[in-house]
Coordinates of C-alpha atoms in Angstrom, one line a residue:
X8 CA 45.3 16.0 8.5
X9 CA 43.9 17.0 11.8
X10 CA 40.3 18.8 12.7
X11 CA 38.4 19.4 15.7
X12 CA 35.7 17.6 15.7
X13 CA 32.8 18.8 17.6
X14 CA 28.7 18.4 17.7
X15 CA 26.3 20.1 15.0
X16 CA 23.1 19.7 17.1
X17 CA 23.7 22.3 19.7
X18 CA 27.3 23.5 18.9
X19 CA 28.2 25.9 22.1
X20 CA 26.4 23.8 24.5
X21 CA 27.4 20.7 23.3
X22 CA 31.4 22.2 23.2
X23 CA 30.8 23.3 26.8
X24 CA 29.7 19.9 27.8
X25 CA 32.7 18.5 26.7
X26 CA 31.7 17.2 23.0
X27 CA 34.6 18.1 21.2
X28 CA 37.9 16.2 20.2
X29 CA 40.4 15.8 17.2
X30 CA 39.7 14.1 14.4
X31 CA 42.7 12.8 12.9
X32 CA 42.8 11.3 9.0
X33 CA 45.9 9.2 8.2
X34 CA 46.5 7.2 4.8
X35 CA 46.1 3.4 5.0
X36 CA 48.3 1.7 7.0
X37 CA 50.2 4.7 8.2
X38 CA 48.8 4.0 12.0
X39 CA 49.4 -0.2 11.8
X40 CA 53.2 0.2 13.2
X41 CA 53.2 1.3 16.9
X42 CA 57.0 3.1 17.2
X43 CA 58.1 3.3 20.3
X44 CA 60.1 5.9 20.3
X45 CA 57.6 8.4 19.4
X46 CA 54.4 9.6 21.3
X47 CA 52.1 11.9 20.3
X48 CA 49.6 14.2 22.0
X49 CA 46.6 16.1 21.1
X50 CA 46.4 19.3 23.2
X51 CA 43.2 21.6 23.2
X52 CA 43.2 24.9 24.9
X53 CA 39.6 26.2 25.6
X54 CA 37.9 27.7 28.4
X55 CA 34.9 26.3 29.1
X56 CA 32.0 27.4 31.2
X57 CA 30.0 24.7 33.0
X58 CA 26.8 26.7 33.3
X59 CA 26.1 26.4 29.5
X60 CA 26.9 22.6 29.6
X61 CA 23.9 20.6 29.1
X62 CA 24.8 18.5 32.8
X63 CA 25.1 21.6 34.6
X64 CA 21.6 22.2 36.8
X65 CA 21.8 17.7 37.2
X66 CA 25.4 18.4 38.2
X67 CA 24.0 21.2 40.8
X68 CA 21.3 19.4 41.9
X69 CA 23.7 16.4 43.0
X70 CA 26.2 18.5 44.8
X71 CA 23.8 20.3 46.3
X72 CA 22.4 17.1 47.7
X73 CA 25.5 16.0 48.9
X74 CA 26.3 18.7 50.5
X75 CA 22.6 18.8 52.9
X76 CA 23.2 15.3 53.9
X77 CA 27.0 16.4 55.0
X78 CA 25.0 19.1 56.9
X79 CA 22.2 17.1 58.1
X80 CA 24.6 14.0 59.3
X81 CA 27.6 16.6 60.8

């Protein structure tokens, strides 16, 4: 069985900052055989906005550095 698991604490800012993924639960010993003719891929389709992340104003606050030194050394 598969779920998405994400973060309790702060669900929509924690989702936006990237804490989410699958959570996958397999029987014992279903996962100890690598077959290689089979790959598998867990896919997630979201749209995510940065500004409610919980990196987003230190994630500003770098580029925006950056970007006055480019300035500064042009």
């Amino acid at each position: 069985r598969t779920w998405a698991y994400y973060s309790g604490v702060n669900p929509e800012r924690d989702i936006h900052s990237g804490l989410i993924g699958p959570l996958l639960v397999c029987r014992e010993g279903t996962l100890s055989t690598k077959l290689l003719d089979i790959s598998e891929f867990v896919l997630l389709f979201m749209t995510f906005d940065e500004s409610q992340s919980w990196y987003y104003d230190r994630n500003s606050e770098v580029i925006n550095r950056k970007s006055r030194k480019r300035v500064l050394d042009g």
